[in-house]
Amino acid sequence: MALLWQFVLVLSISTLYFSQNACTAHALNAIDKCWRKNPNWRKMRMQLGTCAVGFAGKMTNNIGKGATFYKVIDPSDNPSDPKPGTLRYGATMITGKVWITFKRDMTIKLQKPLLVSSFTAIDGRGVDVDITGSGCLVLYKATDVIIHGLRIHHCKSHGPSSVMGQHGKLMPLGQMDGDAIRLVTASKIWIDHNTLYSCQDGLLDVTRGSTGVTISNNWFRDQDKVMLLGHDDGYVRDKNMKVTVLFNHFGPNCNQRMPRVRHGYAHVANNFYRGWEQYAIGGSMNPSIKSEANYFVAPTSGNKEVTWRNGIDKNNQPWKFYSKGDFFKNGASFEQTGSGLAKPNYTKEQMFKVADAKSVKSLTSTSGALKCSRTLRC
Ligand SMILES: *[C@@H]1O[C@H](CO)[C@@H](O)[C@H](O)[C@H]1NC(C)=O
């Protein structure tokens, strides 16, 4: 009996110790608060799925009964005949829900773009995972995908080819421009806590009728074209696109498209912008953008205006660029256009509390892939 009490005491003291270390260092934002306070997150990885907010909604289709845990042990890559133990095998050859983790730190150099199947979660927490090479990640007609905790960089373009796709079927792929992550006709996608930089084309493209996307807690840096929502002016189906851009850190050395929006709707909230060259937020083809409680630091010299519009006809284009509660530093300015508030109309499970713009620097201070050591701290 005495022994048991000692055990309980030690357990509660250590829980206290870990939880204090886990969360006193910085204020945790609405998403991080949901899992980073839990010192045992490593044993309950799938709980992460319940933490998503914004247009992706809760990622409940990725978790629970019937999910396969898959561990990447081999950094090699064979695009047409993936070996068990590699990332590509886990992302394409397993049917149903799969939750992918990594055994150790590794750099995966993709030989061709990597197609990620529906109901896949890639969870890099606890180790340093770098993904680079040709591609990189392509979510083609995929739904219910979580990409978390990866560093994706130096992605190169790749000509038309065929690669392993969903359900272990070879898929023909067109030209890939060299984006870190590209969504094509994808929906219910959550991209959280990744570090994306220095790719040949852009860092994140949401294209061809993709919708229900939340892009949160990422660190975007060292890139000309950062984020494209809606690929081309002629693709009218992107009118239905809804994307939440939340708690991200842009810069240093980002030039434009944070994001650039075509046709659809973006709620851009609580992001930290460390300058830009051409602009931060822009668009064409009547997009609606609600910029809310972001922290904009204009570049010291050059263009101070946050916003940019292509081909706007102020008289008959129902554009909505709306700024609410944004914080402007260094002379940053935002030109509002259109009427109406461009409300996101979130459902209860998509809803989140937007923080005060002045707290954004602190709420985004651990954006990007987290350094989680072997202790349970994250
Ligand atoms: C939210 O509802 C209003 C009023 O119905 C509508 O004008 C607006 O387009 C909606 N927003 C989105 C993102 O669908």
mmCIF file of C-alpha atoms and ligand atoms in Angstrom:
data_model
loop_
_atom_site.group_PDB
_atom_site.id
_atom_site.type_symbol
_atom_site.label_atom_id
_atom_site.label_comp_id
_atom_site.label_asym_id
_atom_site.label_seq_id
_atom_site.Cartn_x
_atom_site.Cartn_y
_atom_site.Cartn_z
ATOM 1 C CA MET A 1 0.000 0.000 0.000
ATOM 2 C CA ALA A 2 2.747 2.442 1.017
ATOM 3 C CA LEU A 3 4.574 1.572 -2.150
ATOM 4 C CA LEU A 4 1.557 2.351 -4.265
ATOM 5 C CA TRP A 5 1.160 5.771 -2.672
ATOM 6 C CA GLN A 6 4.808 6.540 -3.344
ATOM 7 C CA PHE A 7 4.271 5.582 -6.922
ATOM 8 C CA VAL A 8 1.247 7.830 -7.280
ATOM 9 C CA LEU A 9 3.162 10.703 -5.699
ATOM 10 C CA VAL A 10 6.134 10.322 -8.037
ATOM 11 C CA LEU A 11 3.780 10.137 -10.969
ATOM 12 C CA SER A 12 1.936 13.309 -10.068
ATOM 13 C CA ILE A 13 5.129 15.218 -9.333
ATOM 14 C CA SER A 14 6.601 14.250 -12.668
ATOM 15 C CA THR A 15 3.377 15.168 -14.456
ATOM 16 C CA LEU A 16 3.539 18.567 -12.808
ATOM 17 C CA TYR A 17 7.175 18.945 -13.752
ATOM 18 C CA PHE A 18 6.630 18.105 -17.377
ATOM 19 C CA SER A 19 3.504 20.131 -17.865
ATOM 20 C CA GLN A 20 5.136 23.200 -16.400
ATOM 21 C CA ASN A 21 8.105 22.835 -18.672
ATOM 22 C CA ALA A 22 5.867 22.108 -21.573
ATOM 23 C CA CYS A 23 3.883 25.285 -21.502
ATOM 24 C CA THR A 24 5.297 28.082 -19.388
ATOM 25 C CA ALA A 25 7.825 29.165 -21.995
ATOM 26 C CA HIS A 26 5.314 30.754 -24.364
ATOM 27 C CA ALA A 27 1.656 31.542 -24.565
ATOM 28 C CA LEU A 28 0.004 28.743 -26.486
ATOM 29 C CA ASN A 29 -2.457 29.607 -29.212
ATOM 30 C CA ALA A 30 -5.914 28.095 -29.603
ATOM 31 C CA ILE A 31 -4.655 25.088 -31.602
ATOM 32 C CA ASP A 32 -1.474 24.332 -29.642
ATOM 33 C CA LYS A 33 -3.275 24.595 -26.332
ATOM 34 C CA CYS A 34 -5.331 21.600 -27.345
ATOM 35 C CA TRP A 35 -2.390 19.137 -27.343
ATOM 36 C CA ARG A 36 0.883 20.709 -26.202
ATOM 37 C CA LYS A 37 -0.231 21.010 -22.614
ATOM 38 C CA ASN A 38 -0.519 17.241 -22.471
ATOM 39 C CA PRO A 39 2.845 15.810 -21.380
ATOM 40 C CA ASN A 40 1.778 12.447 -22.793
ATOM 41 C CA TRP A 41 0.995 13.675 -26.305
ATOM 42 C CA ARG A 42 3.479 11.145 -27.677
ATOM 43 C CA LYS A 43 1.338 8.302 -26.404
ATOM 44 C CA MET A 44 -1.856 9.911 -27.680
ATOM 45 C CA ARG A 45 -0.764 11.180 -31.052
ATOM 46 C CA MET A 46 -4.126 10.876 -32.723
ATOM 47 C CA GLN A 47 -5.634 13.358 -30.278
ATOM 48 C CA LEU A 48 -4.033 16.003 -32.510
ATOM 49 C CA GLY A 49 -6.850 15.429 -35.005
ATOM 50 C CA THR A 50 -9.352 16.989 -32.606
ATOM 51 C CA CYS A 51 -7.304 20.211 -32.388
ATOM 52 C CA ALA A 52 -7.897 21.549 -35.891
ATOM 53 C CA VAL A 53 -10.052 24.646 -36.367
ATOM 54 C CA GLY A 54 -10.969 26.741 -39.403
ATOM 55 C CA PHE A 55 -12.374 25.416 -42.660
ATOM 56 C CA ALA A 56 -10.746 21.994 -42.339
ATOM 57 C CA GLY A 57 -12.865 21.377 -39.247
ATOM 58 C CA LYS A 58 -12.012 18.619 -36.783
ATOM 59 C CA MET A 59 -9.975 15.841 -38.383
ATOM 60 C CA THR A 60 -12.042 13.078 -36.839
ATOM 61 C CA ASN A 61 -11.925 10.871 -39.940
ATOM 62 C CA ASN A 62 -8.187 10.370 -39.419
ATOM 63 C CA ILE A 63 -8.386 9.040 -35.897
ATOM 64 C CA GLY A 64 -9.892 6.323 -33.775
ATOM 65 C CA LYS A 65 -10.965 2.812 -34.634
ATOM 66 C CA GLY A 66 -9.343 1.081 -37.541
ATOM 67 C CA ALA A 67 -6.420 3.488 -37.920
ATOM 68 C CA THR A 68 -3.103 1.903 -38.833
ATOM 69 C CA PHE A 69 0.024 3.208 -37.114
ATOM 70 C CA TYR A 70 2.929 3.185 -39.536
ATOM 71 C CA LYS A 71 6.506 4.100 -38.718
ATOM 72 C CA VAL A 72 8.963 5.358 -41.321
ATOM 73 C CA ILE A 73 12.328 3.674 -40.693
ATOM 74 C CA ASP A 74 13.906 4.047 -44.133
ATOM 75 C CA PRO A 75 14.574 7.462 -45.771
ATOM 76 C CA SER A 76 15.076 5.999 -49.251
ATOM 77 C CA ASP A 77 12.544 6.559 -52.034
ATOM 78 C CA ASN A 78 11.364 4.415 -54.912
ATOM 79 C CA PRO A 79 8.501 6.240 -56.701
ATOM 80 C CA SER A 80 7.073 3.300 -58.639
ATOM 81 C CA ASP A 81 7.752 0.409 -56.270
ATOM 82 C CA PRO A 82 7.962 1.817 -52.731
ATOM 83 C CA LYS A 83 9.649 -0.322 -50.109
ATOM 84 C CA PRO A 84 7.875 -1.073 -46.805
ATOM 85 C CA GLY A 85 9.304 1.246 -44.142
ATOM 86 C CA THR A 86 9.564 4.255 -46.453
ATOM 87 C CA LEU A 87 7.359 7.354 -46.351
ATOM 88 C CA ARG A 88 6.016 6.716 -49.848
ATOM 89 C CA TYR A 89 4.906 3.217 -48.897
ATOM 90 C CA GLY A 90 2.982 4.539 -45.889
ATOM 91 C CA ALA A 91 1.397 7.361 -47.871
ATOM 92 C CA THR A 92 0.164 5.190 -50.760
ATOM 93 C CA MET A 93 0.104 1.444 -50.120
ATOM 94 C CA ILE A 94 -2.029 1.216 -46.975
ATOM 95 C CA THR A 95 -5.778 1.412 -47.382
ATOM 96 C CA GLY A 96 -7.935 3.184 -44.818
ATOM 97 C CA LYS A 97 -6.764 5.540 -42.099
ATOM 98 C CA VAL A 98 -3.041 5.626 -41.571
ATOM 99 C CA TRP A 99 -1.096 7.621 -38.994
ATOM 100 C CA ILE A 100 2.541 7.973 -40.079
ATOM 101 C CA THR A 101 5.387 8.722 -37.655
ATOM 102 C CA PHE A 102 9.177 8.600 -37.992
ATOM 103 C CA LYS A 103 11.591 6.404 -36.036
ATOM 104 C CA ARG A 104 14.477 8.879 -36.027
ATOM 105 C CA ASP A 105 15.741 12.123 -37.534
ATOM 106 C CA MET A 106 16.006 11.753 -41.297
ATOM 107 C CA THR A 107 16.242 13.558 -44.623
ATOM 108 C CA ILE A 108 14.074 12.127 -47.357
ATOM 109 C CA LYS A 109 15.160 13.075 -50.841
ATOM 110 C CA LEU A 110 12.213 12.432 -53.133
ATOM 111 C CA GLN A 111 13.036 11.008 -56.542
ATOM 112 C CA LYS A 112 9.644 12.144 -57.891
ATOM 113 C CA PRO A 113 6.653 14.030 -56.408
ATOM 114 C CA LEU A 114 5.022 12.130 -53.540
ATOM 115 C CA LEU A 115 1.269 11.536 -53.739
ATOM 116 C CA VAL A 116 -0.424 11.502 -50.360
ATOM 117 C CA SER A 117 -3.608 9.386 -50.098
ATOM 118 C CA SER A 118 -6.877 10.247 -48.392
ATOM 119 C CA PHE A 119 -7.161 9.542 -44.636
ATOM 120 C CA THR A 120 -3.410 9.941 -44.144
ATOM 121 C CA ALA A 121 -1.767 11.839 -41.281
ATOM 122 C CA ILE A 122 1.967 12.521 -41.522
ATOM 123 C CA ASP A 123 3.164 13.375 -38.019
ATOM 124 C CA GLY A 124 6.787 14.507 -37.665
ATOM 125 C CA ARG A 125 6.562 15.379 -33.958
ATOM 126 C CA GLY A 126 9.477 14.224 -31.837
ATOM 127 C CA VAL A 127 12.067 13.975 -34.622
ATOM 128 C CA ASP A 128 13.570 16.231 -37.289
ATOM 129 C CA VAL A 129 12.261 15.241 -40.694
ATOM 130 C CA ASP A 130 13.471 17.050 -43.800
ATOM 131 C CA ILE A 131 11.796 16.451 -47.137
ATOM 132 C CA THR A 132 13.435 17.708 -50.292
ATOM 133 C CA GLY A 133 14.067 16.700 -53.909
ATOM 134 C CA SER A 134 11.572 16.451 -56.781
ATOM 135 C CA GLY A 135 8.036 17.502 -56.182
ATOM 136 C CA CYS A 136 7.452 17.612 -53.258
ATOM 137 C CA LEU A 137 4.117 16.612 -51.619
ATOM 138 C CA VAL A 138 1.055 16.396 -53.863
ATOM 139 C CA LEU A 139 -2.455 15.900 -52.478
ATOM 140 C CA TYR A 140 -4.364 14.907 -55.595
ATOM 141 C CA LYS A 141 -8.114 14.289 -55.171
ATOM 142 C CA ALA A 142 -7.347 13.505 -51.548
ATOM 143 C CA THR A 143 -9.547 14.249 -48.543
ATOM 144 C CA ASP A 144 -8.878 14.053 -44.794
ATOM 145 C CA VAL A 145 -5.133 14.645 -44.769
ATOM 146 C CA ILE A 146 -3.002 16.048 -41.926
ATOM 147 C CA ILE A 147 0.544 17.250 -42.606
ATOM 148 C CA HIS A 148 2.274 18.127 -39.338
ATOM 149 C CA GLY A 149 5.789 18.844 -38.168
ATOM 150 C CA LEU A 150 7.844 18.524 -41.367
ATOM 151 C CA ARG A 151 10.550 20.685 -42.884
ATOM 152 C CA ILE A 152 10.025 20.793 -46.620
ATOM 153 C CA HIS A 153 12.503 22.736 -48.714
ATOM 154 C CA HIS A 154 14.578 22.909 -51.906
ATOM 155 C CA CYS A 155 11.818 21.203 -53.881
ATOM 156 C CA LYS A 156 12.579 21.050 -57.589
ATOM 157 C CA SER A 157 10.319 20.862 -60.630
ATOM 158 C CA HIS A 158 9.732 17.510 -62.268
ATOM 159 C CA GLY A 159 8.494 16.678 -65.754
ATOM 160 C CA PRO A 160 5.500 14.401 -66.470
ATOM 161 C CA SER A 161 5.973 10.949 -65.006
ATOM 162 C CA SER A 162 4.098 8.212 -63.222
ATOM 163 C CA VAL A 163 4.339 7.506 -59.520
ATOM 164 C CA MET A 164 2.663 5.256 -56.978
ATOM 165 C CA GLY A 165 -0.727 6.679 -55.964
ATOM 166 C CA GLN A 166 -3.692 5.912 -53.706
ATOM 167 C CA HIS A 167 -4.441 2.230 -53.124
ATOM 168 C CA GLY A 168 -1.116 1.187 -54.599
ATOM 169 C CA LYS A 169 -2.021 2.105 -58.177
ATOM 170 C CA LEU A 170 0.481 3.804 -60.487
ATOM 171 C CA MET A 171 -0.702 7.273 -61.456
ATOM 172 C CA PRO A 172 0.326 9.463 -64.349
ATOM 173 C CA LEU A 173 1.372 12.926 -63.138
ATOM 174 C CA GLY A 174 1.790 16.055 -65.219
ATOM 175 C CA GLN A 175 4.520 18.628 -64.916
ATOM 176 C CA MET A 176 5.171 19.607 -61.286
ATOM 177 C CA ASP A 177 6.610 23.078 -60.769
ATOM 178 C CA GLY A 178 8.496 22.428 -57.559
ATOM 179 C CA ASP A 179 6.204 23.444 -54.696
ATOM 180 C CA ALA A 180 6.678 22.209 -51.144
ATOM 181 C CA ILE A 181 3.009 21.171 -50.903
ATOM 182 C CA ARG A 182 0.454 21.220 -53.677
ATOM 183 C CA LEU A 183 -3.265 20.515 -53.324
ATOM 184 C CA VAL A 184 -5.181 19.536 -56.451
ATOM 185 C CA THR A 185 -8.951 18.984 -56.046
ATOM 186 C CA ALA A 186 -8.347 18.169 -52.391
ATOM 187 C CA SER A 187 -10.631 18.811 -49.442
ATOM 188 C CA LYS A 188 -10.607 18.692 -45.649
ATOM 189 C CA ILE A 189 -6.872 19.238 -45.367
ATOM 190 C CA TRP A 190 -4.960 20.486 -42.309
ATOM 191 C CA ILE A 191 -1.387 21.723 -42.702
ATOM 192 C CA ASP A 192 0.062 22.585 -39.284
ATOM 193 C CA HIS A 193 3.498 23.370 -37.795
ATOM 194 C CA ASN A 194 5.612 22.836 -40.902
ATOM 195 C CA THR A 195 8.682 24.821 -41.936
ATOM 196 C CA LEU A 196 8.615 25.558 -45.660
ATOM 197 C CA TYR A 197 11.319 27.426 -47.548
ATOM 198 C CA SER A 198 13.462 27.842 -50.664
ATOM 199 C CA CYS A 199 11.529 25.889 -53.286
ATOM 200 C CA GLN A 200 11.756 26.338 -57.026
ATOM 201 C CA ASP A 201 8.181 27.566 -57.563
ATOM 202 C CA GLY A 202 6.092 28.255 -54.460
ATOM 203 C CA LEU A 203 5.675 26.847 -50.976
ATOM 204 C CA LEU A 204 1.987 25.983 -50.886
ATOM 205 C CA ASP A 205 -0.528 25.836 -53.743
ATOM 206 C CA VAL A 206 -4.239 25.167 -53.225
ATOM 207 C CA THR A 207 -5.703 24.521 -56.679
ATOM 208 C CA ARG A 208 -8.426 23.071 -58.906
ATOM 209 C CA GLY A 209 -11.493 23.086 -56.721
ATOM 210 C CA SER A 210 -9.733 22.341 -53.445
ATOM 211 C CA THR A 211 -11.632 23.505 -50.368
ATOM 212 C CA GLY A 212 -11.976 23.005 -46.620
ATOM 213 C CA VAL A 213 -8.346 23.813 -45.897
ATOM 214 C CA THR A 214 -6.657 25.090 -42.738
ATOM 215 C CA ILE A 215 -3.072 26.313 -42.957
ATOM 216 C CA SER A 216 -1.855 26.979 -39.416
ATOM 217 C CA ASN A 217 1.286 27.431 -37.324
ATOM 218 C CA ASN A 218 3.620 27.131 -40.306
ATOM 219 C CA TRP A 219 6.812 29.050 -40.849
ATOM 220 C CA PHE A 220 7.253 30.284 -44.420
ATOM 221 C CA ARG A 221 10.567 31.905 -45.257
ATOM 222 C CA ASP A 222 13.103 32.665 -48.000
ATOM 223 C CA GLN A 223 10.704 32.469 -50.923
ATOM 224 C CA ASP A 224 9.529 34.646 -53.805
ATOM 225 C CA LYS A 225 5.996 33.215 -54.289
ATOM 226 C CA VAL A 226 4.778 31.917 -50.973
ATOM 227 C CA MET A 227 1.157 30.765 -51.099
ATOM 228 C CA LEU A 228 -1.282 30.503 -53.957
ATOM 229 C CA LEU A 229 -4.970 29.884 -53.320
ATOM 230 C CA GLY A 230 -6.657 29.253 -56.671
ATOM 231 C CA HIS A 231 -4.361 28.340 -59.489
ATOM 232 C CA ASP A 232 -5.590 30.133 -62.564
ATOM 233 C CA ASP A 233 -7.970 32.921 -63.480
ATOM 234 C CA GLY A 234 -10.074 30.666 -65.724
ATOM 235 C CA TYR A 235 -10.807 28.011 -63.099
ATOM 236 C CA VAL A 236 -14.215 29.162 -61.913
ATOM 237 C CA ARG A 237 -14.825 26.139 -59.669
ATOM 238 C CA ASP A 238 -12.429 27.772 -57.215
ATOM 239 C CA LYS A 239 -15.308 30.105 -56.343
ATOM 240 C CA ASN A 240 -16.179 27.505 -53.721
ATOM 241 C CA MET A 241 -12.706 27.432 -52.221
ATOM 242 C CA LYS A 242 -12.558 28.209 -48.501
ATOM 243 C CA VAL A 243 -9.228 28.442 -46.735
ATOM 244 C CA THR A 244 -8.223 29.497 -43.217
ATOM 245 C CA VAL A 245 -4.709 30.920 -42.812
ATOM 246 C CA LEU A 246 -3.980 31.135 -39.090
ATOM 247 C CA PHE A 247 -1.025 31.615 -36.687
ATOM 248 C CA ASN A 248 1.595 31.440 -39.463
ATOM 249 C CA HIS A 249 4.918 33.235 -39.520
ATOM 250 C CA PHE A 250 5.913 34.792 -42.848
ATOM 251 C CA GLY A 251 9.521 35.819 -43.338
ATOM 252 C CA PRO A 252 12.226 36.756 -43.366
ATOM 253 C CA ASN A 253 12.784 37.136 -47.097
ATOM 254 C CA CYS A 254 9.307 36.496 -48.436
ATOM 255 C CA ASN A 255 8.404 38.559 -51.471
ATOM 256 C CA GLN A 256 4.703 38.079 -52.328
ATOM 257 C CA ARG A 257 1.562 35.878 -52.100
ATOM 258 C CA MET A 258 0.961 35.485 -48.386
ATOM 259 C CA PRO A 259 -1.469 34.487 -49.809
ATOM 260 C CA ARG A 260 -2.569 35.382 -53.344
ATOM 261 C CA VAL A 261 -6.226 34.403 -53.754
ATOM 262 C CA ARG A 262 -8.241 33.755 -56.910
ATOM 263 C CA HIS A 263 -12.046 33.393 -56.951
ATOM 264 C CA GLY A 264 -12.536 31.914 -53.499
ATOM 265 C CA TYR A 265 -12.581 32.958 -49.870
ATOM 266 C CA ALA A 266 -9.745 33.222 -47.370
ATOM 267 C CA HIS A 267 -9.882 34.050 -43.685
ATOM 268 C CA VAL A 268 -6.394 35.262 -42.828
ATOM 269 C CA ALA A 269 -6.100 35.689 -39.061
ATOM 270 C CA ASN A 270 -3.448 36.112 -36.373
ATOM 271 C CA ASN A 271 -0.466 35.760 -38.697
ATOM 272 C CA PHE A 272 2.873 37.471 -38.222
ATOM 273 C CA TYR A 273 4.346 39.195 -41.296
ATOM 274 C CA ARG A 274 8.018 40.152 -41.185
ATOM 275 C CA GLY A 275 8.030 42.389 -44.216
ATOM 276 C CA TRP A 276 7.538 41.706 -47.928
ATOM 277 C CA GLU A 277 8.840 43.092 -51.190
ATOM 278 C CA GLN A 278 5.852 43.362 -53.548
ATOM 279 C CA TYR A 279 2.923 42.722 -51.190
ATOM 280 C CA ALA A 280 1.632 40.427 -48.476
ATOM 281 C CA ILE A 281 -2.023 39.721 -49.322
ATOM 282 C CA GLY A 282 -3.417 39.978 -52.819
ATOM 283 C CA GLY A 283 -5.609 38.491 -55.449
ATOM 284 C CA SER A 284 -7.487 38.542 -58.702
ATOM 285 C CA MET A 285 -10.835 37.309 -60.045
ATOM 286 C CA ASN A 286 -13.127 38.609 -57.291
ATOM 287 C CA PRO A 287 -11.776 36.843 -54.234
ATOM 288 C CA SER A 288 -13.053 37.611 -50.753
ATOM 289 C CA ILE A 289 -10.457 38.051 -48.073
ATOM 290 C CA LYS A 290 -11.014 38.771 -44.433
ATOM 291 C CA SER A 291 -7.777 39.875 -42.841
ATOM 292 C CA GLU A 292 -8.240 39.753 -39.095
ATOM 293 C CA ALA A 293 -5.913 40.671 -36.235
ATOM 294 C CA ASN A 294 -2.688 40.049 -38.134
ATOM 295 C CA TYR A 295 0.592 41.702 -37.200
ATOM 296 C CA PHE A 296 2.037 43.411 -40.279
ATOM 297 C CA VAL A 297 5.555 44.808 -40.141
ATOM 298 C CA ALA A 298 6.177 46.725 -43.370
ATOM 299 C CA PRO A 299 9.650 46.589 -44.922
ATOM 300 C CA THR A 300 11.919 49.477 -43.927
ATOM 301 C CA SER A 301 12.092 50.700 -47.498
ATOM 302 C CA GLY A 302 9.932 50.011 -50.531
ATOM 303 C CA ASN A 303 6.262 49.104 -50.683
ATOM 304 C CA LYS A 304 4.426 49.580 -47.406
ATOM 305 C CA GLU A 305 1.038 48.473 -48.669
ATOM 306 C CA VAL A 306 -0.058 45.036 -47.493
ATOM 307 C CA THR A 307 -2.571 44.555 -50.298
ATOM 308 C CA TRP A 308 -2.367 44.082 -54.053
ATOM 309 C CA ARG A 309 -5.027 43.563 -56.720
ATOM 310 C CA ASN A 310 -4.604 42.459 -60.263
ATOM 311 C CA GLY A 311 -6.867 43.865 -62.963
ATOM 312 C CA ILE A 312 -9.357 45.360 -60.557
ATOM 313 C CA ASP A 313 -12.202 47.351 -61.920
ATOM 314 C CA LYS A 314 -13.444 49.129 -58.847
ATOM 315 C CA ASN A 315 -16.802 49.880 -60.425
ATOM 316 C CA ASN A 316 -18.089 46.448 -61.224
ATOM 317 C CA GLN A 317 -15.953 43.920 -59.421
ATOM 318 C CA PRO A 318 -17.462 42.761 -56.156
ATOM 319 C CA TRP A 319 -14.078 42.341 -54.472
ATOM 320 C CA LYS A 320 -13.968 42.119 -50.757
ATOM 321 C CA PHE A 321 -10.704 42.911 -49.064
ATOM 322 C CA TYR A 322 -11.619 43.533 -45.481
ATOM 323 C CA SER A 323 -9.348 44.304 -42.548
ATOM 324 C CA LYS A 324 -10.478 43.982 -38.962
ATOM 325 C CA GLY A 325 -8.305 44.500 -35.892
ATOM 326 C CA ASP A 326 -5.030 44.240 -37.862
ATOM 327 C CA PHE A 327 -1.907 45.798 -36.347
ATOM 328 C CA PHE A 328 0.272 47.853 -38.685
ATOM 329 C CA LYS A 329 3.913 48.602 -37.976
ATOM 330 C CA ASN A 330 6.569 50.533 -39.869
ATOM 331 C CA GLY A 331 3.951 52.383 -41.882
ATOM 332 C CA ALA A 332 2.155 49.308 -43.220
ATOM 333 C CA SER A 333 -1.200 50.059 -44.841
ATOM 334 C CA PHE A 334 -4.190 48.036 -46.033
ATOM 335 C CA GLU A 335 -6.537 49.138 -48.771
ATOM 336 C CA GLN A 336 -10.037 47.849 -48.203
ATOM 337 C CA THR A 337 -12.362 47.319 -51.146
ATOM 338 C CA GLY A 338 -15.847 46.062 -51.725
ATOM 339 C CA SER A 339 -18.695 46.102 -49.316
ATOM 340 C CA GLY A 340 -19.647 43.708 -46.595
ATOM 341 C CA LEU A 341 -17.600 42.038 -43.977
ATOM 342 C CA ALA A 342 -16.690 38.845 -45.837
ATOM 343 C CA LYS A 343 -17.628 36.711 -42.857
ATOM 344 C CA PRO A 344 -16.327 33.149 -42.742
ATOM 345 C CA ASN A 345 -19.621 31.755 -41.341
ATOM 346 C CA TYR A 346 -17.819 28.962 -39.509
ATOM 347 C CA THR A 347 -19.733 26.042 -38.106
ATOM 348 C CA LYS A 348 -19.389 25.386 -34.395
ATOM 349 C CA GLU A 349 -16.568 22.910 -34.853
ATOM 350 C CA GLN A 350 -14.630 25.180 -37.244
ATOM 351 C CA MET A 351 -14.940 28.227 -35.005
ATOM 352 C CA PHE A 352 -12.050 29.626 -32.987
ATOM 353 C CA LYS A 353 -11.378 32.704 -30.951
ATOM 354 C CA VAL A 354 -9.275 35.239 -32.845
ATOM 355 C CA ALA A 355 -6.666 36.712 -30.486
ATOM 356 C CA ASP A 356 -5.703 40.351 -30.171
ATOM 357 C CA ALA A 357 -3.235 41.368 -32.919
ATOM 358 C CA LYS A 358 -0.707 42.565 -30.345
ATOM 359 C CA SER A 359 -0.344 39.021 -28.979
ATOM 360 C CA VAL A 360 0.352 37.521 -32.410
ATOM 361 C CA LYS A 361 4.139 37.741 -32.141
ATOM 362 C CA SER A 362 4.058 35.593 -29.072
ATOM 363 C CA LEU A 363 1.326 33.235 -30.335
ATOM 364 C CA THR A 364 3.363 32.501 -33.472
ATOM 365 C CA SER A 365 6.755 32.315 -31.743
ATOM 366 C CA THR A 366 6.918 28.528 -32.072
ATOM 367 C CA SER A 367 5.586 28.300 -35.607
ATOM 368 C CA GLY A 368 7.137 25.793 -37.961
ATOM 369 C CA ALA A 369 8.274 22.254 -37.180
ATOM 370 C CA LEU A 370 8.715 22.016 -33.416
ATOM 371 C CA LYS A 371 11.927 20.909 -31.808
ATOM 372 C CA CYS A 372 10.678 18.144 -29.575
ATOM 373 C CA SER A 373 13.488 16.376 -27.802
ATOM 374 C CA ARG A 374 13.303 12.812 -26.566
ATOM 375 C CA THR A 375 11.796 14.080 -23.343
ATOM 376 C CA LEU A 376 8.092 14.600 -23.630
ATOM 377 C CA ARG A 377 8.401 18.353 -23.920
ATOM 378 C CA CYS A 378 7.324 19.929 -27.137
HETATM 379 C C1 LIG B 1 -21.347 34.199 -45.191
HETATM 380 O O1 LIG B 1 -22.706 34.549 -45.303
HETATM 381 C C2 LIG B 1 -22.937 35.789 -46.015
HETATM 382 C C3 LIG B 1 -24.419 36.090 -45.917
HETATM 383 O O2 LIG B 1 -25.168 35.007 -46.365
HETATM 384 C C4 LIG B 1 -22.446 35.639 -47.439
HETATM 385 O O3 LIG B 1 -22.640 36.855 -48.131
HETATM 386 C C5 LIG B 1 -20.970 35.279 -47.437
HETATM 387 O O4 LIG B 1 -20.513 35.038 -48.735
HETATM 388 C C6 LIG B 1 -20.737 34.027 -46.586
HETATM 389 N N1 LIG B 1 -19.314 33.761 -46.481
HETATM 390 C C7 LIG B 1 -18.727 32.653 -46.979
HETATM 391 C C8 LIG B 1 -17.272 32.498 -46.738
HETATM 392 O O5 LIG B 1 -19.315 31.804 -47.599
#
